[in-house]
Coordinates of C-alpha atoms in Angstrom, one line a residue:
M1 CA 0.0 0.0 0.0
D2 CA 2.9 2.3 0.8
Y3 CA 5.1 1.1 -2.1
P4 CA 4.9 0.8 -5.8
L5 CA 3.9 -2.6 -7.2
W6 CA 6.3 -4.9 -9.1
E7 CA 4.4 -7.0 -11.5
V8 CA 5.9 -10.0 -13.2
P9 CA 3.7 -11.5 -15.9
L10 CA 2.6 -15.1 -15.6
M11 CA 5.1 -15.8 -12.7
G12 CA 4.5 -13.2 -10.0
G13 CA 7.2 -11.7 -7.8
G14 CA 7.0 -14.6 -5.3
I15 CA 8.1 -17.1 -7.9
V16 CA 11.1 -14.9 -8.9
I17 CA 12.1 -14.8 -5.2
A18 CA 11.6 -18.6 -4.9
L19 CA 13.7 -19.4 -8.0
I20 CA 16.6 -17.4 -6.8
A21 CA 16.3 -18.4 -3.1
I22 CA 16.2 -22.1 -3.8
V23 CA 19.4 -22.0 -5.8
H24 CA 21.0 -19.8 -3.2
V25 CA 20.0 -22.1 -0.3
F26 CA 21.4 -25.1 -2.3
V27 CA 24.7 -23.3 -2.7
S28 CA 25.0 -21.3 0.5
H29 CA 24.6 -24.4 2.8
F30 CA 27.4 -26.0 0.9
A31 CA 29.5 -22.9 1.6
V32 CA 29.1 -23.7 5.3
G33 CA 29.5 -27.5 5.3
G34 CA 32.0 -27.4 2.5
G35 CA 34.3 -25.3 4.6
L36 CA 34.2 -27.8 7.4
F37 CA 34.9 -30.6 4.9
L38 CA 38.0 -28.8 3.4
V39 CA 39.7 -28.2 6.8
L40 CA 38.9 -31.6 8.3
T41 CA 39.9 -33.5 5.2
E42 CA 43.1 -31.5 4.9
R43 CA 43.9 -32.3 8.5
K44 CA 43.2 -36.0 7.8
A45 CA 45.4 -35.9 4.6
R46 CA 48.4 -34.3 6.5
R47 CA 48.1 -36.5 9.6
E48 CA 47.8 -39.7 7.5
R49 CA 50.3 -38.4 4.9
I50 CA 48.1 -39.0 1.9
P51 CA 49.5 -36.8 -0.9
E52 CA 46.8 -37.8 -3.4
L53 CA 44.2 -36.6 -1.0
L54 CA 45.9 -33.2 -0.8
D55 CA 46.0 -33.0 -4.6
Y56 CA 42.3 -33.8 -4.7
L57 CA 41.6 -31.1 -2.1
R58 CA 43.3 -28.5 -4.3
R59 CA 41.0 -29.3 -7.2
H60 CA 38.0 -29.5 -5.0
A61 CA 38.8 -26.1 -3.4
R62 CA 38.8 -24.5 -6.8
F63 CA 35.3 -25.9 -7.5
F64 CA 34.2 -24.8 -4.0
V65 CA 35.5 -21.2 -4.4
L66 CA 33.9 -20.7 -7.8
L67 CA 30.6 -22.2 -6.8
T68 CA 30.1 -20.6 -3.4
L69 CA 32.0 -17.2 -3.6
V70 CA 31.1 -16.3 -7.2
F71 CA 27.8 -18.0 -8.0
G72 CA 26.6 -18.1 -4.4
A73 CA 27.3 -14.5 -3.8
A74 CA 25.6 -13.5 -7.0
T75 CA 22.4 -15.3 -6.0
G76 CA 22.6 -13.7 -2.6
V77 CA 22.6 -10.2 -4.2
G78 CA 19.8 -11.4 -6.5
I79 CA 17.6 -12.3 -3.4
W80 CA 18.0 -8.7 -2.1
F81 CA 16.9 -7.2 -5.4
A82 CA 14.0 -9.6 -5.7
I83 CA 12.6 -9.2 -2.1
G84 CA 13.1 -5.5 -2.2
L85 CA 11.0 -5.3 -5.4
A86 CA 8.4 -8.0 -4.6
S87 CA 7.9 -7.4 -0.9
P88 CA 9.4 -4.0 0.1
A89 CA 7.3 -3.5 3.2
A90 CA 8.4 -6.8 4.7
T91 CA 12.0 -6.2 3.6
S92 CA 11.9 -2.8 5.3
L93 CA 10.6 -4.3 8.5
L94 CA 13.3 -7.0 8.6
I95 CA 16.0 -4.4 8.0
R96 CA 14.8 -2.0 10.6
N97 CA 14.3 -4.6 13.3
F98 CA 17.5 -6.6 12.6
V99 CA 19.8 -3.9 11.2
W100 CA 22.7 -4.8 13.5
G101 CA 22.2 -8.5 12.8
W102 CA 22.5 -7.8 9.1
A103 CA 25.6 -5.6 9.7
I104 CA 27.3 -8.4 11.7
E105 CA 26.4 -11.0 9.1
W106 CA 27.9 -8.8 6.3
C107 CA 31.1 -8.6 8.4
F108 CA 31.2 -12.4 8.7
F109 CA 30.7 -12.6 5.0
L110 CA 33.6 -10.3 4.3
V111 CA 35.8 -12.5 6.5
E112 CA 34.4 -15.6 4.8
I113 CA 35.4 -14.2 1.3
A114 CA 38.9 -13.2 2.3
A115 CA 39.6 -16.4 4.2
A116 CA 38.4 -18.6 1.3
L117 CA 40.5 -16.8 -1.3
I118 CA 43.6 -16.8 1.0
Y119 CA 43.0 -20.5 1.7
Y120 CA 42.7 -21.3 -2.0
Y121 CA 45.8 -19.4 -3.1
G122 CA 47.8 -20.4 0.0
W123 CA 48.4 -24.1 -0.5
D124 CA 52.1 -23.5 -1.4
R125 CA 52.5 -20.2 0.4
F126 CA 51.8 -21.1 4.0
T127 CA 52.9 -23.7 6.5
P128 CA 50.3 -26.6 6.9
R129 CA 49.4 -25.3 10.3
T130 CA 48.8 -21.8 9.1
H131 CA 46.8 -23.0 6.1
Q132 CA 44.6 -25.1 8.2
A133 CA 44.1 -22.1 10.6
I134 CA 42.9 -20.1 7.7
G135 CA 40.5 -22.9 6.8
W136 CA 39.1 -22.8 10.3
I137 CA 38.7 -19.0 10.2
Y138 CA 36.7 -19.5 6.9
F139 CA 34.4 -22.1 8.5
A140 CA 33.9 -20.1 11.7
A141 CA 32.8 -17.0 9.6
A142 CA 30.6 -19.1 7.3
Y143 CA 28.9 -20.8 10.2
L144 CA 28.4 -17.6 12.2
S145 CA 26.8 -16.1 9.1
L146 CA 24.4 -19.0 9.1
V147 CA 23.8 -18.5 12.8
V148 CA 22.7 -14.9 12.2
I149 CA 20.7 -15.5 9.0
N150 CA 18.9 -18.4 10.7
G151 CA 17.6 -16.2 13.5
I152 CA 16.0 -13.7 11.0
L153 CA 14.5 -16.4 8.8
A154 CA 13.1 -18.3 11.8
F155 CA 11.6 -15.0 13.1
M156 CA 9.4 -14.8 10.0
L157 CA 7.4 -17.8 11.1
T158 CA 7.9 -17.7 14.9
P159 CA 8.3 -14.1 16.1
G160 CA 7.5 -15.2 19.7
K161 CA 7.8 -12.6 22.4
W162 CA 8.8 -10.0 19.9
L163 CA 5.2 -9.5 19.1
E164 CA 4.8 -8.0 22.7
T165 CA 8.2 -6.5 23.3
G166 CA 9.6 -5.6 19.8
A167 CA 13.1 -6.4 21.3
F168 CA 15.9 -7.5 19.0
W169 CA 16.9 -10.5 21.1
D170 CA 13.3 -11.7 21.6
G171 CA 12.9 -11.7 17.8
F172 CA 16.2 -13.3 17.1
F173 CA 16.1 -16.1 19.7
N174 CA 12.6 -17.0 18.8
P175 CA 10.8 -20.4 19.4
S176 CA 12.1 -22.1 16.3
Y177 CA 15.6 -20.6 16.3
F178 CA 17.5 -23.6 17.7
P179 CA 15.5 -26.3 16.0
S180 CA 16.0 -24.4 12.7
L181 CA 19.7 -24.1 13.4
V182 CA 20.1 -27.9 14.0
L183 CA 18.0 -28.5 10.8
R184 CA 20.1 -26.2 8.7
T185 CA 23.3 -27.5 10.0
G186 CA 22.2 -31.0 9.0
V187 CA 21.3 -29.6 5.5
A188 CA 24.8 -28.1 5.2
V189 CA 26.6 -31.3 6.1
S190 CA 24.4 -33.6 4.0
L191 CA 24.6 -31.3 0.9
T192 CA 28.3 -31.2 1.3
G193 CA 28.4 -35.0 1.1
L194 CA 26.4 -34.8 -2.2
Y195 CA 28.7 -32.2 -3.7
V196 CA 31.8 -34.2 -2.6
L197 CA 30.3 -37.3 -4.2
L198 CA 30.4 -35.4 -7.5
T199 CA 34.0 -34.3 -7.3
A200 CA 35.1 -37.7 -5.9
S201 CA 33.4 -39.6 -8.7
M202 CA 35.7 -37.9 -11.2
I203 CA 38.9 -39.2 -9.6
R204 CA 40.7 -41.4 -12.1
S205 CA 42.3 -43.9 -9.7
E206 CA 39.7 -46.6 -9.0
R207 CA 41.1 -47.4 -5.5
F208 CA 41.4 -43.8 -4.4
R209 CA 38.0 -42.9 -5.9
G210 CA 36.4 -45.7 -3.9
R211 CA 37.9 -44.4 -0.7
Q212 CA 36.8 -40.8 -1.3
V213 CA 33.3 -41.8 -2.4
R214 CA 32.9 -43.8 0.8
Y215 CA 34.3 -40.9 2.8
A216 CA 31.7 -38.5 1.1
A217 CA 28.9 -40.9 2.0
K218 CA 29.8 -40.5 5.7
W219 CA 29.0 -36.8 5.3
V220 CA 25.6 -37.6 3.9
F221 CA 24.9 -40.0 6.8
A222 CA 26.2 -37.5 9.4
G223 CA 23.9 -34.8 7.9
F224 CA 20.9 -37.0 8.1
G225 CA 21.8 -37.7 11.7
L226 CA 21.0 -34.0 12.4
L227 CA 18.2 -33.7 9.9
V228 CA 15.9 -36.2 11.5
P229 CA 15.9 -34.8 15.1
G230 CA 16.2 -31.3 13.8
G231 CA 13.2 -31.7 11.5
V232 CA 11.0 -33.2 14.2
W233 CA 12.0 -30.5 16.7
Y234 CA 11.4 -27.8 14.2
L235 CA 7.9 -29.1 13.3
L236 CA 7.0 -29.1 17.0
S237 CA 8.3 -25.6 17.5
I238 CA 6.2 -23.8 14.8
P239 CA 2.7 -22.5 15.5
V240 CA -0.1 -25.0 15.8
E241 CA -1.9 -23.6 12.7
A242 CA 1.2 -23.8 10.6
R243 CA 1.9 -27.4 11.8
A244 CA -1.7 -28.4 11.0
M245 CA -1.4 -27.0 7.5
A246 CA 1.7 -29.1 6.9
I247 CA 0.3 -32.4 8.2
G248 CA -3.1 -32.4 6.6
G249 CA -4.7 -29.0 6.8
A250 CA -3.7 -28.0 3.3
P251 CA -3.4 -30.9 0.9
A252 CA -0.9 -29.3 -1.4
V253 CA 1.4 -28.5 1.5
T254 CA 1.1 -32.0 2.9
I255 CA 1.9 -33.5 -0.5
F256 CA 5.0 -31.4 -0.8
L257 CA 6.1 -32.3 2.7
G258 CA 5.6 -35.9 1.9
L259 CA 7.6 -35.4 -1.3
S260 CA 10.4 -33.8 0.6
L261 CA 10.5 -36.7 3.0
G262 CA 10.3 -39.3 0.2
L263 CA 13.1 -37.8 -1.8
S264 CA 15.3 -37.4 1.3
L265 CA 14.8 -41.1 2.0
F266 CA 15.7 -41.9 -1.6
I267 CA 19.0 -40.0 -1.2
L268 CA 19.8 -41.8 2.1
L269 CA 18.9 -45.3 0.9
F270 CA 20.7 -45.0 -2.5
T271 CA 23.7 -43.4 -0.9
W272 CA 24.0 -46.5 1.2
L273 CA 23.3 -48.9 -1.7
T274 CA 25.8 -47.3 -4.1
A275 CA 28.3 -45.0 -2.6
W276 CA 28.7 -46.9 0.6
R277 CA 28.4 -50.5 -0.5
N278 CA 29.9 -50.2 -4.0
P279 CA 32.1 -47.1 -3.9
R280 CA 34.4 -48.1 -6.8
Q281 CA 31.4 -48.5 -9.2
F282 CA 30.1 -45.1 -8.2
N283 CA 30.2 -42.6 -11.1
A284 CA 29.5 -39.0 -12.1
A285 CA 26.1 -39.8 -13.5
L286 CA 24.9 -41.2 -10.2
A287 CA 26.5 -38.2 -8.3
T288 CA 24.7 -35.8 -10.6
L289 CA 21.4 -37.6 -10.1
F290 CA 21.9 -37.3 -6.3
L291 CA 22.5 -33.6 -6.7
V292 CA 19.4 -33.1 -8.8
V293 CA 17.3 -35.0 -6.2
G294 CA 19.0 -32.9 -3.5
F295 CA 18.1 -29.7 -5.3
A296 CA 14.5 -31.0 -5.6
V297 CA 14.4 -31.7 -1.8
T298 CA 15.7 -28.1 -1.2
G299 CA 13.0 -26.7 -3.5
V300 CA 10.0 -28.5 -2.1
S301 CA 11.2 -28.0 1.5
E302 CA 11.6 -24.3 1.1
W303 CA 8.2 -24.2 -0.6
V304 CA 6.7 -25.9 2.5
R305 CA 8.4 -23.5 4.9
E306 CA 7.0 -20.6 3.0
A307 CA 3.5 -22.1 2.6
V308 CA 2.9 -22.8 6.3
R309 CA 3.5 -19.2 7.0
K310 CA 0.4 -18.2 5.0
P311 CA -1.5 -15.9 5.1
Y312 CA 1.4 -14.0 6.5
V313 CA 4.8 -13.1 5.2
I314 CA 5.8 -12.3 8.8
Y315 CA 3.7 -14.4 11.1
E316 CA 0.9 -12.4 12.9
T317 CA 2.7 -9.2 11.8
M318 CA 2.2 -8.7 8.1
Y319 CA 0.1 -10.4 5.5
S320 CA 1.4 -11.6 2.2
N321 CA 0.0 -8.5 0.5
S322 CA 2.0 -6.3 2.9
L323 CA -1.0 -5.2 5.0
R324 CA -0.8 -5.5 8.8
P325 CA -3.7 -7.1 10.8
A326 CA -4.1 -3.9 12.7
Q327 CA -4.9 -2.0 9.5
I328 CA -7.9 -4.2 8.4
D329 CA -10.7 -2.6 10.4
A330 CA -9.6 1.0 9.5
L331 CA -9.4 0.1 5.8
A332 CA -12.9 -1.5 6.0
A333 CA -14.2 1.7 7.4
D334 CA -12.3 4.3 5.3
G335 CA -11.4 2.3 2.2
Y336 CA -8.2 0.9 0.7
L337 CA -8.0 3.1 -2.4
P338 CA -8.0 6.5 -0.7
R339 CA -5.0 5.4 1.5
A340 CA -3.0 3.6 -1.1
K341 CA -0.2 5.8 -2.5
F342 CA 0.5 4.2 -5.8
V343 CA -2.9 3.2 -7.2
A344 CA -4.2 4.7 -10.4
L345 CA -7.4 5.9 -8.8
H346 CA -8.5 6.6 -5.2
E347 CA -12.3 6.0 -5.2
V348 CA -15.0 3.8 -6.6
T349 CA -17.7 5.3 -8.7
S350 CA -20.4 3.9 -10.9
S351 CA -18.3 4.5 -14.0
N352 CA -14.9 3.1 -12.8
R353 CA -15.9 -0.1 -11.0
L354 CA -14.0 -2.3 -13.4
D355 CA -10.8 -0.2 -13.2
A356 CA -11.1 0.1 -9.4
G357 CA -11.5 -3.6 -9.1
R358 CA -8.4 -4.1 -11.3
E359 CA -6.3 -1.8 -9.0
L360 CA -7.6 -3.7 -5.9
F361 CA -6.6 -7.0 -7.5
R362 CA -3.1 -5.7 -8.4
F363 CA -2.3 -4.5 -4.9
Q364 CA -4.2 -7.0 -2.7
C365 CA -4.2 -10.2 -4.7
S366 CA -1.3 -10.2 -7.2
P367 CA 1.4 -10.7 -4.5
C368 CA 0.2 -14.3 -4.6
H369 CA -2.0 -14.6 -7.8
T370 CA -1.5 -14.0 -11.4
I371 CA -4.4 -13.9 -13.9
D372 CA -3.5 -17.0 -16.0
G373 CA 0.0 -18.0 -14.9
Y374 CA 1.3 -19.4 -11.6
N375 CA -1.5 -19.7 -9.1
G376 CA -3.8 -18.0 -11.7
I377 CA -7.0 -16.6 -10.4
R378 CA -9.1 -17.2 -13.5
P379 CA -9.2 -21.0 -13.2
L380 CA -10.0 -20.7 -9.5
I381 CA -13.1 -18.7 -10.0
R382 CA -14.5 -20.5 -13.1
G383 CA -18.3 -20.0 -13.2
W384 CA -18.4 -17.6 -10.3
R385 CA -20.7 -14.6 -10.7
E386 CA -20.1 -11.2 -9.1
S387 CA -22.5 -11.6 -6.2
F388 CA -21.0 -15.0 -5.3
I389 CA -17.4 -13.6 -5.5
A390 CA -18.5 -10.7 -3.3
L391 CA -19.8 -13.1 -0.7
Q392 CA -16.6 -15.1 -0.8
L393 CA -14.5 -11.9 -0.4
R394 CA -16.5 -10.9 2.7
N395 CA -15.4 -14.1 4.5
L396 CA -12.2 -14.8 2.7
D397 CA -10.0 -15.4 5.7
E398 CA -12.5 -17.7 7.3
L399 CA -13.3 -19.7 4.2
K400 CA -9.6 -20.0 3.2
G401 CA -7.4 -19.7 6.3
F402 CA -4.2 -19.4 4.2
M403 CA -5.5 -16.1 2.6
P404 CA -5.6 -12.7 4.2
P405 CA -8.9 -10.9 4.7
F406 CA -10.1 -8.5 2.1
A407 CA -9.2 -5.0 3.2
G408 CA -11.7 -2.3 2.1
T409 CA -15.2 -1.0 2.1
D410 CA -18.2 -2.9 0.7
E411 CA -17.9 -0.7 -2.4
E412 CA -14.4 -1.8 -3.0
R413 CA -15.2 -5.4 -2.3
R414 CA -18.0 -5.3 -4.9
A415 CA -15.6 -3.5 -7.4
L416 CA -13.1 -6.3 -7.0
A417 CA -15.8 -8.9 -7.4
H418 CA -17.0 -7.1 -10.5
Y419 CA -13.5 -7.2 -12.0
L420 CA -13.0 -10.9 -11.2
A421 CA -16.4 -11.8 -12.7
S422 CA -15.4 -9.9 -15.8
L423 CA -12.5 -12.3 -16.4
W424 CA -15.1 -14.9 -17.4
G425 CA -17.2 -12.4 -19.3
F426 CA -20.1 -12.3 -16.9
P427 CA -22.1 -9.1 -17.2
P428 CA -22.0 -6.5 -14.4
E429 CA -24.6 -6.8 -11.7
E430 CA -26.3 -3.6 -10.7
H431 CA -25.7 -2.4 -7.1
P432 CA -26.5 1.0 -5.7
V433 CA -23.4 3.2 -5.3
P434 CA -22.5 4.1 -2.7
L435 CA -23.6 0.9 -0.8
Q436 CA -25.0 1.2 2.6
E437 CA -24.4 -1.4 5.3
G438 CA -27.0 -4.2 5.0
N439 CA -27.5 -3.8 1.2
E440 CA -26.5 -7.4 0.5

């Protein structure tokens, strides 16, 4: 309401955020777990005096730096652009409430970049002890970055006492903070195992390839050792309504949660059957398949995490269309259009009902719905006439708990209903303008 609208045809801004964010999550968690892998494996190589393992680590480090620092950083910047355009009000709230958290995270990220580059270029320039120390500095900075970001992301679903106090630490150490941290740590370790399976599968020596593939499988298993308890703990820590949506309240969300669990089980089982039991026969094709499935798990899991937050973008604080719950009653009395700063018109008249309805759809509905693309509204209202749509809009949040209530006067509600009915070519229904209470 207070910001311009960013419209993305057929996709919607939310899908743009999702596409960038899923890729970033898939890479950024490897940036954490992969740092631990490098330093622990270097330590193992030097202690056990395995020169071929050190040679492998040099090659793996190049892959790691290019993927995490270059591609991963680019997707991170992309997320900021996308959320700033698609959801500026929520982005502003998160920045203002956690400004020092963001500042600290950016400091950690700078240390992370510097340490990674020094580590990569320092194989022959530093003593083994110094080189490993740089690796530990990288991992510490990367994990602390996760520690900070996790608090802000968990806050969006479980703001906890922050709703009453508005205090930084109440928002940061929210009810799902520690469960989410355990869960994300498990994701980082298990994804590292999948990435290492790819680079290990390209080793020419069959004997050494078998050893490294089996070693990579251990990382997958270790990650799942954290994922299972972390996932259960996380599910128990989120709001009852959100948990109910995930375990049956919203069929699509439940299906995606089941898909996430099923694909995860696939990775675990086939890692054991192939990489663990027959490591010398493991190849790049299988490793690529595991990464693709891992990416799919990341995608559906992130979708579920976002979906259970509906109808909010920040739980009990801001709806997905950037309105706050406290604003709804005032907007019902005074109207949405008069208060909206960037709409094309500010009142409903008998001659502009269609245009007014279009503006209301753009600002209140398009954050989640397109017309004919992703989550398109036209197929969802097939056969619905204006009076029926108006009735649905009156009780929208009660009929569909994952949707925010309509915010506006009866006139505006009828204008939106008129516009939506026009998408199927239904003729306008005559209503007195302005409408008085009880004119239904």
